[in-house]
Amino acid sequence: MVSALLPCPFCGEKPQITKHHREDIYSFMHRCQILGPISWGFREDQQAHIEKWNARAQPAPQPHPEPIAWMVGTAIWWTKEEAERDAAETGLPIVGLGPMTGTAPAEQQQGEPVAWLAKTLKGSLAGTLGLARYDQRLNPELYDGPFPVFRHADPGEVERLREGIAKHWKVVCDQRAEIESLRDQLAKVVRSGALTAPEHEALEAECCALSATAEPSAPAAQA
């Protein structure tokens, strides 16, 4: 079975493989606005040439990309050394920002963006990043962005949080099982007739009180 060709990572189009109408010759052709025209011919083993292209088109894995900037308080530093000096002086923690949208899997982005940045494209500040509003309309010839940056995901922290959630969920499940067991025991006692009338009334009152406290309270009215 011949594999499918992957789209070009630059232009998004797929190459074409055509067969000569008279001879057993194939042509591999791709016209990319960024890479330029790509073509070669071959006589056999079409699968090998497809795998050759797919190996080029497959994006390189980026398991844990580095932050693109560091935030200390409200200050953003483009080098870790500057951020460490500021953190030592202010006593505030360092928060890694990044990666940019599209450079890392979504699961590595934690929550809402902590800032929006724009890159200067021209002039003496070309290539530098600066803060921007998320709804700011920038001249695309002068700036790239704005784009969101996120708190950098620490794989170790993510794993610790997952373990903590699993432990808490086990506690909840154990407590639910214990509650169900106590309810069964209570129902058996009530059905056995071992309780006197006053004891039965007192037990019903306590159950009603517990049910009332367990129900969620209505939200307070807003003025």
PDB file of N, CA and C in Angstrom, residues 52-143:
ATOM      1  N   LYS A  52      10.681   9.597   1.243  1.00  0.00           N
ATOM      2  CA  LYS A  52      11.749  10.594   1.187  1.00  0.00           C
ATOM      3  C   LYS A  52      11.178  11.993   1.381  1.00  0.00           C
ATOM      4  N   TRP A  53      10.063  12.285   0.703  1.00  0.00           N
ATOM      5  CA  TRP A  53       9.436  13.601   0.851  1.00  0.00           C
ATOM      6  C   TRP A  53       8.817  13.759   2.238  1.00  0.00           C
ATOM      7  N   ASN A  54       8.104  12.734   2.697  1.00  0.00           N
ATOM      8  CA  ASN A  54       7.437  12.831   3.995  1.00  0.00           C
ATOM      9  C   ASN A  54       8.431  13.043   5.125  1.00  0.00           C
ATOM     10  N   ALA A  55       9.635  12.471   5.005  1.00  0.00           N
ATOM     11  CA  ALA A  55      10.661  12.684   6.028  1.00  0.00           C
ATOM     12  C   ALA A  55      11.079  14.145   6.078  1.00  0.00           C
ATOM     13  N   ARG A  56      11.087  14.813   4.919  1.00  0.00           N
ATOM     14  CA  ARG A  56      11.423  16.235   4.887  1.00  0.00           C
ATOM     15  C   ARG A  56      10.276  17.093   5.414  1.00  0.00           C
ATOM     16  N   ALA A  57       9.046  16.696   5.074  1.00  0.00           N
ATOM     17  CA  ALA A  57       7.887  17.511   5.429  1.00  0.00           C
ATOM     18  C   ALA A  57       7.462  17.340   6.872  1.00  0.00           C
ATOM     19  N   GLN A  58       7.887  16.246   7.518  1.00  0.00           N
ATOM     20  CA  GLN A  58       7.493  16.002   8.908  1.00  0.00           C
ATOM     21  C   GLN A  58       8.138  17.036   9.807  1.00  0.00           C
ATOM     22  N   PRO A  59       7.354  17.779  10.629  1.00  0.00           N
ATOM     23  CA  PRO A  59       7.953  18.773  11.517  1.00  0.00           C
ATOM     24  C   PRO A  59       8.814  18.125  12.582  1.00  0.00           C
ATOM     25  N   ALA A  60       9.897  18.788  12.931  1.00  0.00           N
ATOM     26  CA  ALA A  60      10.803  18.280  13.962  1.00  0.00           C
ATOM     27  C   ALA A  60      10.127  18.328  15.326  1.00  0.00           C
ATOM     28  N   PRO A  61      10.246  17.281  16.148  1.00  0.00           N
ATOM     29  CA  PRO A  61       9.614  17.286  17.471  1.00  0.00           C
ATOM     30  C   PRO A  61      10.249  18.314  18.389  1.00  0.00           C
ATOM     31  N   GLN A  62       9.393  18.992  19.175  1.00  0.00           N
ATOM     32  CA  GLN A  62       9.844  19.970  20.159  1.00  0.00           C
ATOM     33  C   GLN A  62       9.183  19.654  21.492  1.00  0.00           C
ATOM     34  N   PRO A  63       9.717  18.684  22.241  1.00  0.00           N
ATOM     35  CA  PRO A  63       9.031  18.236  23.456  1.00  0.00           C
ATOM     36  C   PRO A  63       8.943  19.288  24.542  1.00  0.00           C
ATOM     37  N   HIS A  64      10.010  20.038  24.759  1.00  0.00           N
ATOM     38  CA  HIS A  64      10.017  21.017  25.836  1.00  0.00           C
ATOM     39  C   HIS A  64      10.730  22.282  25.375  1.00  0.00           C
ATOM     40  N   PRO A  65      10.104  23.112  24.517  1.00  0.00           N
ATOM     41  CA  PRO A  65      10.757  24.325  24.050  1.00  0.00           C
ATOM     42  C   PRO A  65      11.036  25.286  25.192  1.00  0.00           C
ATOM     43  N   GLU A  66      12.112  26.053  25.066  1.00  0.00           N
ATOM     44  CA  GLU A  66      12.504  27.000  26.099  1.00  0.00           C
ATOM     45  C   GLU A  66      11.598  28.229  26.058  1.00  0.00           C
ATOM     46  N   PRO A  67      11.438  28.927  27.180  1.00  0.00           N
ATOM     47  CA  PRO A  67      10.678  30.177  27.163  1.00  0.00           C
ATOM     48  C   PRO A  67      11.324  31.193  26.229  1.00  0.00           C
ATOM     49  N   ILE A  68      10.505  32.087  25.658  1.00  0.00           N
ATOM     50  CA  ILE A  68      11.048  33.141  24.806  1.00  0.00           C
ATOM     51  C   ILE A  68      11.349  34.393  25.615  1.00  0.00           C
ATOM     52  N   ALA A  69      10.833  34.470  26.843  1.00  0.00           N
ATOM     53  CA  ALA A  69      11.096  35.614  27.717  1.00  0.00           C
ATOM     54  C   ALA A  69      10.784  35.193  29.146  1.00  0.00           C
ATOM     55  N   TRP A  70      11.158  36.063  30.104  1.00  0.00           N
ATOM     56  CA  TRP A  70      10.929  35.778  31.519  1.00  0.00           C
ATOM     57  C   TRP A  70      10.302  37.006  32.156  1.00  0.00           C
ATOM     58  N   MET A  71       9.297  36.790  32.997  1.00  0.00           N
ATOM     59  CA  MET A  71       8.602  37.890  33.669  1.00  0.00           C
ATOM     60  C   MET A  71       8.902  37.852  35.160  1.00  0.00           C
ATOM     61  N   VAL A  72       9.239  39.019  35.703  1.00  0.00           N
ATOM     62  CA  VAL A  72       9.433  39.201  37.142  1.00  0.00           C
ATOM     63  C   VAL A  72       8.507  40.329  37.557  1.00  0.00           C
ATOM     64  N   GLY A  73       7.441  39.997  38.294  1.00  0.00           N
ATOM     65  CA  GLY A  73       6.434  41.015  38.573  1.00  0.00           C
ATOM     66  C   GLY A  73       5.739  41.402  37.279  1.00  0.00           C
ATOM     67  N   THR A  74       5.818  42.699  36.915  1.00  0.00           N
ATOM     68  CA  THR A  74       5.268  43.167  35.641  1.00  0.00           C
ATOM     69  C   THR A  74       6.355  43.435  34.617  1.00  0.00           C
ATOM     70  N   ALA A  75       7.619  43.217  34.976  1.00  0.00           N
ATOM     71  CA  ALA A  75       8.740  43.463  34.063  1.00  0.00           C
ATOM     72  C   ALA A  75       9.031  42.216  33.243  1.00  0.00           C
ATOM     73  N   ILE A  76       9.300  42.415  31.964  1.00  0.00           N
ATOM     74  CA  ILE A  76       9.639  41.315  31.063  1.00  0.00           C
ATOM     75  C   ILE A  76      11.094  41.440  30.653  1.00  0.00           C
ATOM     76  N   TRP A  77      11.824  40.330  30.785  1.00  0.00           N
ATOM     77  CA  TRP A  77      13.246  40.297  30.437  1.00  0.00           C
ATOM     78  C   TRP A  77      13.451  39.278  29.326  1.00  0.00           C
ATOM     79  N   TRP A  78      14.324  39.632  28.378  1.00  0.00           N
ATOM     80  CA  TRP A  78      14.559  38.765  27.232  1.00  0.00           C
ATOM     81  C   TRP A  78      15.707  37.792  27.467  1.00  0.00           C
ATOM     82  N   THR A  79      16.447  37.953  28.571  1.00  0.00           N
ATOM     83  CA  THR A  79      17.487  36.988  28.930  1.00  0.00           C
ATOM     84  C   THR A  79      17.226  36.501  30.349  1.00  0.00           C
ATOM     85  N   LYS A  80      17.549  35.248  30.601  1.00  0.00           N
ATOM     86  CA  LYS A  80      17.315  34.665  31.914  1.00  0.00           C
ATOM     87  C   LYS A  80      18.201  35.306  32.967  1.00  0.00           C
ATOM     88  N   GLU A  81      19.413  35.733  32.567  1.00  0.00           N
ATOM     89  CA  GLU A  81      20.335  36.357  33.521  1.00  0.00           C
ATOM     90  C   GLU A  81      19.749  37.651  34.073  1.00  0.00           C
ATOM     91  N   GLU A  82      19.158  38.486  33.195  1.00  0.00           N
ATOM     92  CA  GLU A  82      18.548  39.741  33.656  1.00  0.00           C
ATOM     93  C   GLU A  82      17.368  39.460  34.578  1.00  0.00           C
ATOM     94  N   ALA A  83      16.579  38.449  34.239  1.00  0.00           N
ATOM     95  CA  ALA A  83      15.440  38.106  35.082  1.00  0.00           C
ATOM     96  C   ALA A  83      15.893  37.618  36.452  1.00  0.00           C
ATOM     97  N   GLU A  84      16.975  36.838  36.501  1.00  0.00           N
ATOM     98  CA  GLU A  84      17.481  36.345  37.784  1.00  0.00           C
ATOM     99  C   GLU A  84      17.991  37.489  38.652  1.00  0.00           C
ATOM    100  N   ARG A  85      18.655  38.484  38.036  1.00  0.00           N
ATOM    101  CA  ARG A  85      19.127  39.637  38.813  1.00  0.00           C
ATOM    102  C   ARG A  85      17.948  40.423  39.375  1.00  0.00           C
ATOM    103  N   ASP A  86      16.906  40.634  38.540  1.00  0.00           N
ATOM    104  CA  ASP A  86      15.738  41.374  39.002  1.00  0.00           C
ATOM    105  C   ASP A  86      15.017  40.612  40.106  1.00  0.00           C
ATOM    106  N   ALA A  87      14.922  39.290  39.972  1.00  0.00           N
ATOM    107  CA  ALA A  87      14.259  38.482  40.996  1.00  0.00           C
ATOM    108  C   ALA A  87      15.020  38.527  42.310  1.00  0.00           C
ATOM    109  N   ALA A  88      16.364  38.543  42.235  1.00  0.00           N
ATOM    110  CA  ALA A  88      17.173  38.615  43.453  1.00  0.00           C
ATOM    111  C   ALA A  88      16.982  39.953  44.157  1.00  0.00           C
ATOM    112  N   GLU A  89      16.802  41.036  43.375  1.00  0.00           N
ATOM    113  CA  GLU A  89      16.636  42.362  43.973  1.00  0.00           C
ATOM    114  C   GLU A  89      15.231  42.580  44.525  1.00  0.00           C
ATOM    115  N   THR A  90      14.220  42.061  43.840  1.00  0.00           N
ATOM    116  CA  THR A  90      12.837  42.312  44.241  1.00  0.00           C
ATOM    117  C   THR A  90      12.244  41.214  45.120  1.00  0.00           C
ATOM    118  N   GLY A  91      12.845  40.018  45.074  1.00  0.00           N
ATOM    119  CA  GLY A  91      12.285  38.900  45.820  1.00  0.00           C
ATOM    120  C   GLY A  91      11.059  38.284  45.173  1.00  0.00           C
ATOM    121  N   LEU A  92      10.776  38.652  43.920  1.00  0.00           N
ATOM    122  CA  LEU A  92       9.619  38.121  43.206  1.00  0.00           C
ATOM    123  C   LEU A  92      10.006  36.886  42.401  1.00  0.00           C
ATOM    124  N   PRO A  93       9.059  35.987  42.155  1.00  0.00           N
ATOM    125  CA  PRO A  93       9.382  34.775  41.384  1.00  0.00           C
ATOM    126  C   PRO A  93       9.548  35.075  39.899  1.00  0.00           C
ATOM    127  N   ILE A  94      10.248  34.180  39.211  1.00  0.00           N
ATOM    128  CA  ILE A  94      10.439  34.278  37.763  1.00  0.00           C
ATOM    129  C   ILE A  94       9.402  33.392  37.077  1.00  0.00           C
ATOM    130  N   VAL A  95       8.722  33.951  36.093  1.00  0.00           N
ATOM    131  CA  VAL A  95       7.725  33.213  35.327  1.00  0.00           C
ATOM    132  C   VAL A  95       8.197  33.138  33.883  1.00  0.00           C
ATOM    133  N   GLY A  96       8.399  31.914  33.378  1.00  0.00           N
ATOM    134  CA  GLY A  96       8.788  31.749  31.981  1.00  0.00           C
ATOM    135  C   GLY A  96       7.616  32.007  31.063  1.00  0.00           C
ATOM    136  N   LEU A  97       7.843  32.728  29.987  1.00  0.00           N
ATOM    137  CA  LEU A  97       6.807  33.049  29.013  1.00  0.00           C
ATOM    138  C   LEU A  97       7.104  32.322  27.718  1.00  0.00           C
ATOM    139  N   GLY A  98       6.105  31.684  27.168  1.00  0.00           N
ATOM    140  CA  GLY A  98       6.289  31.026  25.883  1.00  0.00           C
ATOM    141  C   GLY A  98       5.824  29.584  25.945  1.00  0.00           C
ATOM    142  N   PRO A  99       5.940  28.904  24.842  1.00  0.00           N
ATOM    143  CA  PRO A  99       6.407  29.407  23.558  1.00  0.00           C
ATOM    144  C   PRO A  99       5.322  30.150  22.817  1.00  0.00           C
ATOM    145  N   MET A 100       5.656  30.726  21.643  1.00  0.00           N
ATOM    146  CA  MET A 100       4.670  31.434  20.857  1.00  0.00           C
ATOM    147  C   MET A 100       3.620  30.464  20.344  1.00  0.00           C
ATOM    148  N   THR A 101       2.467  31.033  19.969  1.00  0.00           N
ATOM    149  CA  THR A 101       1.407  30.204  19.405  1.00  0.00           C
ATOM    150  C   THR A 101       1.903  29.484  18.169  1.00  0.00           C
ATOM    151  N   GLY A 102       1.685  28.157  18.130  1.00  0.00           N
ATOM    152  CA  GLY A 102       2.075  27.382  16.962  1.00  0.00           C
ATOM    153  C   GLY A 102       3.422  26.729  17.083  1.00  0.00           C
ATOM    154  N   THR A 103       4.208  27.027  18.142  1.00  0.00           N
ATOM    155  CA  THR A 103       5.528  26.436  18.259  1.00  0.00           C
ATOM    156  C   THR A 103       5.565  25.305  19.254  1.00  0.00           C
ATOM    157  N   ALA A 104       4.455  25.006  19.909  1.00  0.00           N
ATOM    158  CA  ALA A 104       4.444  23.911  20.879  1.00  0.00           C
ATOM    159  C   ALA A 104       3.053  23.333  20.938  1.00  0.00           C
ATOM    160  N   PRO A 105       2.914  22.094  21.358  1.00  0.00           N
ATOM    161  CA  PRO A 105       1.597  21.500  21.484  1.00  0.00           C
ATOM    162  C   PRO A 105       0.731  22.261  22.461  1.00  0.00           C
ATOM    163  N   ALA A 106      -0.593  22.210  22.232  1.00  0.00           N
ATOM    164  CA  ALA A 106      -1.508  22.972  23.069  1.00  0.00           C
ATOM    165  C   ALA A 106      -1.455  22.540  24.510  1.00  0.00           C
ATOM    166  N   GLU A 107      -1.179  21.245  24.764  1.00  0.00           N
ATOM    167  CA  GLU A 107      -1.187  20.784  26.149  1.00  0.00           C
ATOM    168  C   GLU A 107      -0.070  21.383  26.980  1.00  0.00           C
ATOM    169  N   GLN A 108       0.943  22.024  26.329  1.00  0.00           N
ATOM    170  CA  GLN A 108       2.027  22.632  27.080  1.00  0.00           C
ATOM    171  C   GLN A 108       1.703  24.069  27.469  1.00  0.00           C
ATOM    172  N   GLN A 109       0.577  24.604  26.983  1.00  0.00           N
ATOM    173  CA  GLN A 109       0.199  25.956  27.330  1.00  0.00           C
ATOM    174  C   GLN A 109      -0.687  25.909  28.563  1.00  0.00           C
ATOM    175  N   GLN A 110      -0.374  26.714  29.563  1.00  0.00           N
ATOM    176  CA  GLN A 110      -1.070  26.645  30.835  1.00  0.00           C
ATOM    177  C   GLN A 110      -2.021  27.823  30.982  1.00  0.00           C
ATOM    178  N   GLY A 111      -3.343  27.575  30.860  1.00  0.00           N
ATOM    179  CA  GLY A 111      -4.331  28.578  31.158  1.00  0.00           C
ATOM    180  C   GLY A 111      -4.364  29.728  30.166  1.00  0.00           C
ATOM    181  N   GLU A 112      -4.782  30.912  30.676  1.00  0.00           N
ATOM    182  CA  GLU A 112      -4.900  32.101  29.853  1.00  0.00           C
ATOM    183  C   GLU A 112      -3.529  32.712  29.590  1.00  0.00           C
ATOM    184  N   PRO A 113      -3.390  33.477  28.475  1.00  0.00           N
ATOM    185  CA  PRO A 113      -2.111  34.156  28.217  1.00  0.00           C
ATOM    186  C   PRO A 113      -1.758  35.106  29.355  1.00  0.00           C
ATOM    187  N   VAL A 114      -0.473  35.170  29.701  1.00  0.00           N
ATOM    188  CA  VAL A 114      -0.022  36.101  30.737  1.00  0.00           C
ATOM    189  C   VAL A 114       0.387  37.427  30.131  1.00  0.00           C
ATOM    190  N   ALA A 115       0.540  37.484  28.813  1.00  0.00           N
ATOM    191  CA  ALA A 115       0.897  38.730  28.137  1.00  0.00           C
ATOM    192  C   ALA A 115       0.686  38.559  26.643  1.00  0.00           C
ATOM    193  N   TRP A 116       0.638  39.694  25.952  1.00  0.00           N
ATOM    194  CA  TRP A 116       0.586  39.720  24.492  1.00  0.00           C
ATOM    195  C   TRP A 116       1.777  40.517  23.998  1.00  0.00           C
ATOM    196  N   LEU A 117       2.489  39.982  23.013  1.00  0.00           N
ATOM    197  CA  LEU A 117       3.706  40.613  22.515  1.00  0.00           C
ATOM    198  C   LEU A 117       3.597  40.862  21.019  1.00  0.00           C
ATOM    199  N   ALA A 118       4.431  41.791  20.539  1.00  0.00           N
ATOM    200  CA  ALA A 118       4.552  42.064  19.112  1.00  0.00           C
ATOM    201  C   ALA A 118       6.029  42.210  18.776  1.00  0.00           C
ATOM    202  N   LYS A 119       6.411  41.742  17.587  1.00  0.00           N
ATOM    203  CA  LYS A 119       7.803  41.827  17.143  1.00  0.00           C
ATOM    204  C   LYS A 119       7.952  42.959  16.131  1.00  0.00           C
ATOM    205  N   THR A 120       8.952  43.809  16.348  1.00  0.00           N
ATOM    206  CA  THR A 120       9.257  44.878  15.401  1.00  0.00           C
ATOM    207  C   THR A 120       9.995  44.293  14.201  1.00  0.00           C
ATOM    208  N   LEU A 121       9.547  44.640  12.994  1.00  0.00           N
ATOM    209  CA  LEU A 121      10.115  44.061  11.780  1.00  0.00           C
ATOM    210  C   LEU A 121      11.131  44.963  11.095  1.00  0.00           C
ATOM    211  N   LYS A 122      11.050  46.287  11.304  1.00  0.00           N
ATOM    212  CA  LYS A 122      11.929  47.210  10.596  1.00  0.00           C
ATOM    213  C   LYS A 122      12.545  48.217  11.562  1.00  0.00           C
ATOM    214  N   GLY A 123      13.587  48.896  11.083  1.00  0.00           N
ATOM    215  CA  GLY A 123      14.226  49.933  11.872  1.00  0.00           C
ATOM    216  C   GLY A 123      15.288  49.397  12.803  1.00  0.00           C
ATOM    217  N   SER A 124      15.782  50.283  13.673  1.00  0.00           N
ATOM    218  CA  SER A 124      16.861  49.907  14.591  1.00  0.00           C
ATOM    219  C   SER A 124      16.423  48.885  15.622  1.00  0.00           C
ATOM    220  N   LEU A 125      15.109  48.771  15.871  1.00  0.00           N
ATOM    221  CA  LEU A 125      14.585  47.815  16.859  1.00  0.00           C
ATOM    222  C   LEU A 125      14.078  46.534  16.203  1.00  0.00           C
ATOM    223  N   ALA A 126      14.418  46.305  14.947  1.00  0.00           N
ATOM    224  CA  ALA A 126      13.946  45.114  14.240  1.00  0.00           C
ATOM    225  C   ALA A 126      14.369  43.844  14.967  1.00  0.00           C
ATOM    226  N   GLY A 127      13.414  42.943  15.152  1.00  0.00           N
ATOM    227  CA  GLY A 127      13.684  41.681  15.825  1.00  0.00           C
ATOM    228  C   GLY A 127      13.410  41.692  17.307  1.00  0.00           C
ATOM    229  N   THR A 128      13.142  42.867  17.890  1.00  0.00           N
ATOM    230  CA  THR A 128      12.871  42.946  19.324  1.00  0.00           C
ATOM    231  C   THR A 128      11.382  42.765  19.586  1.00  0.00           C
ATOM    232  N   LEU A 129      11.059  42.343  20.805  1.00  0.00           N
ATOM    233  CA  LEU A 129       9.678  42.119  21.217  1.00  0.00           C
ATOM    234  C   LEU A 129       9.254  43.181  22.211  1.00  0.00           C
ATOM    235  N   GLY A 130       7.977  43.519  22.186  1.00  0.00           N
ATOM    236  CA  GLY A 130       7.433  44.487  23.125  1.00  0.00           C
ATOM    237  C   GLY A 130       6.016  44.129  23.502  1.00  0.00           C
ATOM    238  N   LEU A 131       5.542  44.664  24.626  1.00  0.00           N
ATOM    239  CA  LEU A 131       4.187  44.401  25.082  1.00  0.00           C
ATOM    240  C   LEU A 131       3.169  45.042  24.146  1.00  0.00           C
ATOM    241  N   ALA A 132       2.029  44.396  23.983  1.00  0.00           N
ATOM    242  CA  ALA A 132       0.953  44.912  23.143  1.00  0.00           C
ATOM    243  C   ALA A 132      -0.376  44.490  23.744  1.00  0.00           C
ATOM    244  N   ARG A 133      -1.442  45.163  23.339  1.00  0.00           N
ATOM    245  CA  ARG A 133      -2.783  44.759  23.749  1.00  0.00           C
ATOM    246  C   ARG A 133      -3.275  43.650  22.823  1.00  0.00           C
ATOM    247  N   TYR A 134      -4.103  42.773  23.358  1.00  0.00           N
ATOM    248  CA  TYR A 134      -4.560  41.631  22.563  1.00  0.00           C
ATOM    249  C   TYR A 134      -5.395  42.078  21.370  1.00  0.00           C
ATOM    250  N   ASP A 135      -6.075  43.250  21.487  1.00  0.00           N
ATOM    251  CA  ASP A 135      -6.935  43.734  20.406  1.00  0.00           C
ATOM    252  C   ASP A 135      -6.287  44.852  19.606  1.00  0.00           C
ATOM    253  N   GLN A 136      -4.984  45.044  19.788  1.00  0.00           N
ATOM    254  CA  GLN A 136      -4.297  46.139  19.115  1.00  0.00           C
ATOM    255  C   GLN A 136      -4.114  45.829  17.630  1.00  0.00           C
ATOM    256  N   ARG A 137      -4.453  46.802  16.774  1.00  0.00           N
ATOM    257  CA  ARG A 137      -4.292  46.640  15.332  1.00  0.00           C
ATOM    258  C   ARG A 137      -2.972  47.277  14.917  1.00  0.00           C
ATOM    259  N   LEU A 138      -2.029  46.437  14.508  1.00  0.00           N
ATOM    260  CA  LEU A 138      -0.692  46.898  14.155  1.00  0.00           C
ATOM    261  C   LEU A 138      -0.493  46.818  12.649  1.00  0.00           C
ATOM    262  N   ASN A 139       0.361  47.697  12.148  1.00  0.00           N
ATOM    263  CA  ASN A 139       0.707  47.682  10.731  1.00  0.00           C
ATOM    264  C   ASN A 139       1.496  46.412  10.428  1.00  0.00           C
ATOM    265  N   PRO A 140       0.969  45.504   9.597  1.00  0.00           N
ATOM    266  CA  PRO A 140       1.675  44.236   9.350  1.00  0.00           C
ATOM    267  C   PRO A 140       3.018  44.419   8.657  1.00  0.00           C
ATOM    268  N   GLU A 141       3.254  45.577   8.051  1.00  0.00           N
ATOM    269  CA  GLU A 141       4.549  45.819   7.421  1.00  0.00           C
ATOM    270  C   GLU A 141       5.611  46.207   8.446  1.00  0.00           C
ATOM    271  N   LEU A 142       5.168  46.647   9.627  1.00  0.00           N
ATOM    272  CA  LEU A 142       6.110  47.102  10.652  1.00  0.00           C
ATOM    273  C   LEU A 142       6.184  46.158  11.846  1.00  0.00           C
ATOM    274  N   TYR A 143       5.079  45.431  12.115  1.00  0.00           N
ATOM    275  CA  TYR A 143       5.043  44.600  13.320  1.00  0.00           C
ATOM    276  C   TYR A 143       4.455  43.230  12.991  1.00  0.00           C
TER     277      TYR A 143
END
